[in-house]
Coordinates of C-alpha atoms in Angstrom, one line a residue:
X106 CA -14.5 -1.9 -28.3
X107 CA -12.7 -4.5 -26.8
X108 CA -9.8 -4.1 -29.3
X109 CA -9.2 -0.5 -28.1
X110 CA -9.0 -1.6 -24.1
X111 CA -6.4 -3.8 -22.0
X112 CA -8.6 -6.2 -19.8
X113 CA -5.5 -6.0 -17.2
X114 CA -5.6 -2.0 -16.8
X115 CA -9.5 -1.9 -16.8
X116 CA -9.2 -5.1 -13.9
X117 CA -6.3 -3.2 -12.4
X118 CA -8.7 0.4 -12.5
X119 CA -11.7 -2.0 -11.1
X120 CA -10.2 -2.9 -8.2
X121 CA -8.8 0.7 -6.8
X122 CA -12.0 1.7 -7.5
X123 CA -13.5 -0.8 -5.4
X124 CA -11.0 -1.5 -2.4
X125 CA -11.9 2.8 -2.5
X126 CA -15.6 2.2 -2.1
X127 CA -15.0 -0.5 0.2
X128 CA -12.4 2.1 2.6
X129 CA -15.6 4.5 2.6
X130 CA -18.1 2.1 3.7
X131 CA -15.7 0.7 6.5
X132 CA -15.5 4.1 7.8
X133 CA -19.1 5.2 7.6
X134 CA -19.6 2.1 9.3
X135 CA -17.0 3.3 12.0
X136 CA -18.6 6.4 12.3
X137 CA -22.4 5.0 12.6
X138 CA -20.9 2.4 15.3
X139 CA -19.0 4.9 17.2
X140 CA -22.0 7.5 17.5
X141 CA -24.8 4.9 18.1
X142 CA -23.0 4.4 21.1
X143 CA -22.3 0.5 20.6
X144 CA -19.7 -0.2 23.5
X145 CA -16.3 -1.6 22.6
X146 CA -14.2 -4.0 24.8
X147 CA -12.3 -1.6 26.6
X148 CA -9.2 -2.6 28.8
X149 CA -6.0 -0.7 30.5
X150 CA -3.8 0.1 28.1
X151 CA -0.5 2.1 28.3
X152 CA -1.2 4.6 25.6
X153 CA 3.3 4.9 25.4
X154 CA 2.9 1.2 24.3
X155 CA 1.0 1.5 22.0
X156 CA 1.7 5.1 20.3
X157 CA 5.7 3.7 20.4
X158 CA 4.0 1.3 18.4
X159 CA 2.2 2.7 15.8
X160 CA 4.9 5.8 15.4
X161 CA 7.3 2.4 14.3
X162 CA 5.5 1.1 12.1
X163 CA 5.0 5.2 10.5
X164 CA 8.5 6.0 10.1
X165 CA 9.4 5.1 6.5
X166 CA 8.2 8.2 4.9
X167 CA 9.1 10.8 7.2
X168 CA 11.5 11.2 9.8
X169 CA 9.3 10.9 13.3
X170 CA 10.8 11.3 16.5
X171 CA 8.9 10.1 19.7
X172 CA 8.9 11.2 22.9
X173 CA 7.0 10.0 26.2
X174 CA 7.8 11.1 30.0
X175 CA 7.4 7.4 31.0
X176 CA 3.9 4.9 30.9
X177 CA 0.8 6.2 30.2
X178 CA -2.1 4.2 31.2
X179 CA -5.8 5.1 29.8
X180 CA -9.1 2.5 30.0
X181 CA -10.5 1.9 26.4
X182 CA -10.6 0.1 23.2
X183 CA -7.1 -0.6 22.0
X184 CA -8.6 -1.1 18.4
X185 CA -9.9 2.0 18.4
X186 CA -7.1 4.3 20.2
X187 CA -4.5 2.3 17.2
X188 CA -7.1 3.6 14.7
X189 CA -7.3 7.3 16.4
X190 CA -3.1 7.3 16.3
X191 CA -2.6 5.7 13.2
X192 CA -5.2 8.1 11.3
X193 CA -3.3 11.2 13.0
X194 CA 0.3 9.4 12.1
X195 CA -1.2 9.0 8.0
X196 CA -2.2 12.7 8.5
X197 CA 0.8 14.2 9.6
X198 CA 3.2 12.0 7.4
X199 CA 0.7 13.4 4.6
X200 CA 1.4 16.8 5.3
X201 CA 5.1 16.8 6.7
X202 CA 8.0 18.7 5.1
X203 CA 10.8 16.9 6.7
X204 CA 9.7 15.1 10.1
X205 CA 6.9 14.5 12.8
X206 CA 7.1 14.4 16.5
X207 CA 4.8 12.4 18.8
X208 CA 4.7 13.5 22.6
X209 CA 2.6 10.7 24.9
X210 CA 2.4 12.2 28.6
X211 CA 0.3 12.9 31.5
X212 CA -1.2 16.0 32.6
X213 CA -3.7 17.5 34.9
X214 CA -4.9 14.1 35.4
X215 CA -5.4 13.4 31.6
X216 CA -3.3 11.2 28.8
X217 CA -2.0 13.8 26.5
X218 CA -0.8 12.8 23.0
X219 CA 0.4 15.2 20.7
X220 CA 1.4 14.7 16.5
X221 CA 3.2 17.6 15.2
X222 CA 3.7 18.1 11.5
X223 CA 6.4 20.6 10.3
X224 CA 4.5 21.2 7.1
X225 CA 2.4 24.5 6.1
X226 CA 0.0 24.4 9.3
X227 CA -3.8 24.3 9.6
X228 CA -5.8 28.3 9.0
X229 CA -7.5 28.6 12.3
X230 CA -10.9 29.2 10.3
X231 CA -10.0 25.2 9.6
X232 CA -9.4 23.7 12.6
X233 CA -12.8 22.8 13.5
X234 CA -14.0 22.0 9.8
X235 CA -11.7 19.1 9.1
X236 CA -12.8 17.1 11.7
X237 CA -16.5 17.2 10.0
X238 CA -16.9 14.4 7.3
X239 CA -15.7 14.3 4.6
X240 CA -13.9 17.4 4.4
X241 CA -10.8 17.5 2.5
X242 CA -9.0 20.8 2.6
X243 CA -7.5 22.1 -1.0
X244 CA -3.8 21.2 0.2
X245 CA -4.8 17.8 1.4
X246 CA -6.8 16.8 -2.0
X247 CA -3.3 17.8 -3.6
X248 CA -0.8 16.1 -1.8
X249 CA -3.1 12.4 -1.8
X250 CA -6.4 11.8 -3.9
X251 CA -7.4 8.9 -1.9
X252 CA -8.7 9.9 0.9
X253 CA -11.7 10.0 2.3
X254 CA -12.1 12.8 5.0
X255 CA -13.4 10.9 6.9
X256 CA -10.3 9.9 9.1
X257 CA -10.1 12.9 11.6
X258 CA -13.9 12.7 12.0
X259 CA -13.6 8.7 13.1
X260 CA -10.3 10.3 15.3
X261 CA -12.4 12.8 16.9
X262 CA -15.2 9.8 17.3
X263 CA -12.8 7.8 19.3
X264 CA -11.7 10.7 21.8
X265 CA -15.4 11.0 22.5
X266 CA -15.9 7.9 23.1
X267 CA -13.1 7.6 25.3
X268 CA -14.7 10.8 27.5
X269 CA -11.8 12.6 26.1
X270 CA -11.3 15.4 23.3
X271 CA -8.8 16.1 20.0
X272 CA -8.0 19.4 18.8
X273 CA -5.7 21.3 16.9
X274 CA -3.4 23.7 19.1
X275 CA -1.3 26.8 17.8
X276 CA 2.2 25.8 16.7
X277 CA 5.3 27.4 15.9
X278 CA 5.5 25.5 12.7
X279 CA 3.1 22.7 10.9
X280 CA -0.4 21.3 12.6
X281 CA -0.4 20.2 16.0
X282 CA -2.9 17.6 17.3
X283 CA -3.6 16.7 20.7
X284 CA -5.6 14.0 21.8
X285 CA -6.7 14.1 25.8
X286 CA -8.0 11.2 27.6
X287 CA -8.6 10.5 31.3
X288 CA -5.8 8.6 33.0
X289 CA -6.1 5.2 34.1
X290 CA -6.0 5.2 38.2
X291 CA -2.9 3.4 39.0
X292 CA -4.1 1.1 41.4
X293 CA -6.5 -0.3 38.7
X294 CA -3.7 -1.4 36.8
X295 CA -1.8 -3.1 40.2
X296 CA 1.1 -0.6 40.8

């Protein structure tokens, strides 16, 4: 009935349905590459660099505050570690009420990088489920009916990759993630 539709709304419809399918296969793609075990380049990189970085380029929505104890250097894939912040920077914006905080420091000979959220917090029964794929808590599938769930799954990926781990640790308020990573020796970097 093509006098009952508008060709540009049907186009329009089309395409968020297809740059939607497209976003799915990228990041099933992600995930097959990341668990086959296909290397990426990986280089030193100073993880405060880089999460200054991304937590810049995050702060139009919600207030985030950064905070880092000085350089951070790590060994790995710099496309992937801007992936791993930038999905826990889209998740926490997501779910903030007013702000987000992003702590990059070392301890115990590891990286640490943590994105709080002051939203409503994760149930502990959850905190290992959403990093399965495509898992989509109630609350999430609310506040955004694009994703995928398959962000914090790719996250969690990375870490592996990078012999390291992300969790979700108690809070006083909101979700807390932490990413750990092995720090970069200093003399490989030339200090």
């Amino acid at each position: 009935h093509p006098d009952h539709v508008d060709p540009r709304d049907t186009i329009r419809k089309a395409l968020t349905v297809t740059g939607r399918l497209e976003a799915i296969v990228q990041d099933v793609l992600t995930m097959t590459r990341l668990r086959g075990g296909q290397p990426a380049p990986h280089e030193p990189i100073n993880l405060t660099t880089l999460a200054t970085t991304e937590t810049g380029a995050h702060s139009d929505d919600a207030r985030v505050t950064f905070h880092t104890t000085g350089d951070v250097w790590v060994h790995g894939s710099r496309i992937q570690l801007i992936r791993l912040v930038d999905n826990l920077l889209t998740n926490a914006r997501r779910h903030a009420k007013t702000g987000v905080t992003v702590r990059v420091e070392s301890a115990d000979g590891q990286a640490v990088v943590t994105v709080t959220d002051d939203g409503d917090g994760i149930a502990p029964a959850d905190r290992e489920r959403i990093f399965e794929r495509f898992t989509r808590l109630d609350e999430g599938r609310r506040r955004d009916t694009g994703g995928t769930g398959l962000g914090l799954a790719i996250s969690r990926d990375i870490a592996h990759a990078h012999h390291g781990t992300l969790g979700i640790e108690d809070s006083p308020h909101g979700a807390r993630f932490v990413l750990r990573l092995p720090l970069l020796d200093r003399n490989a970097i030339g200090e």
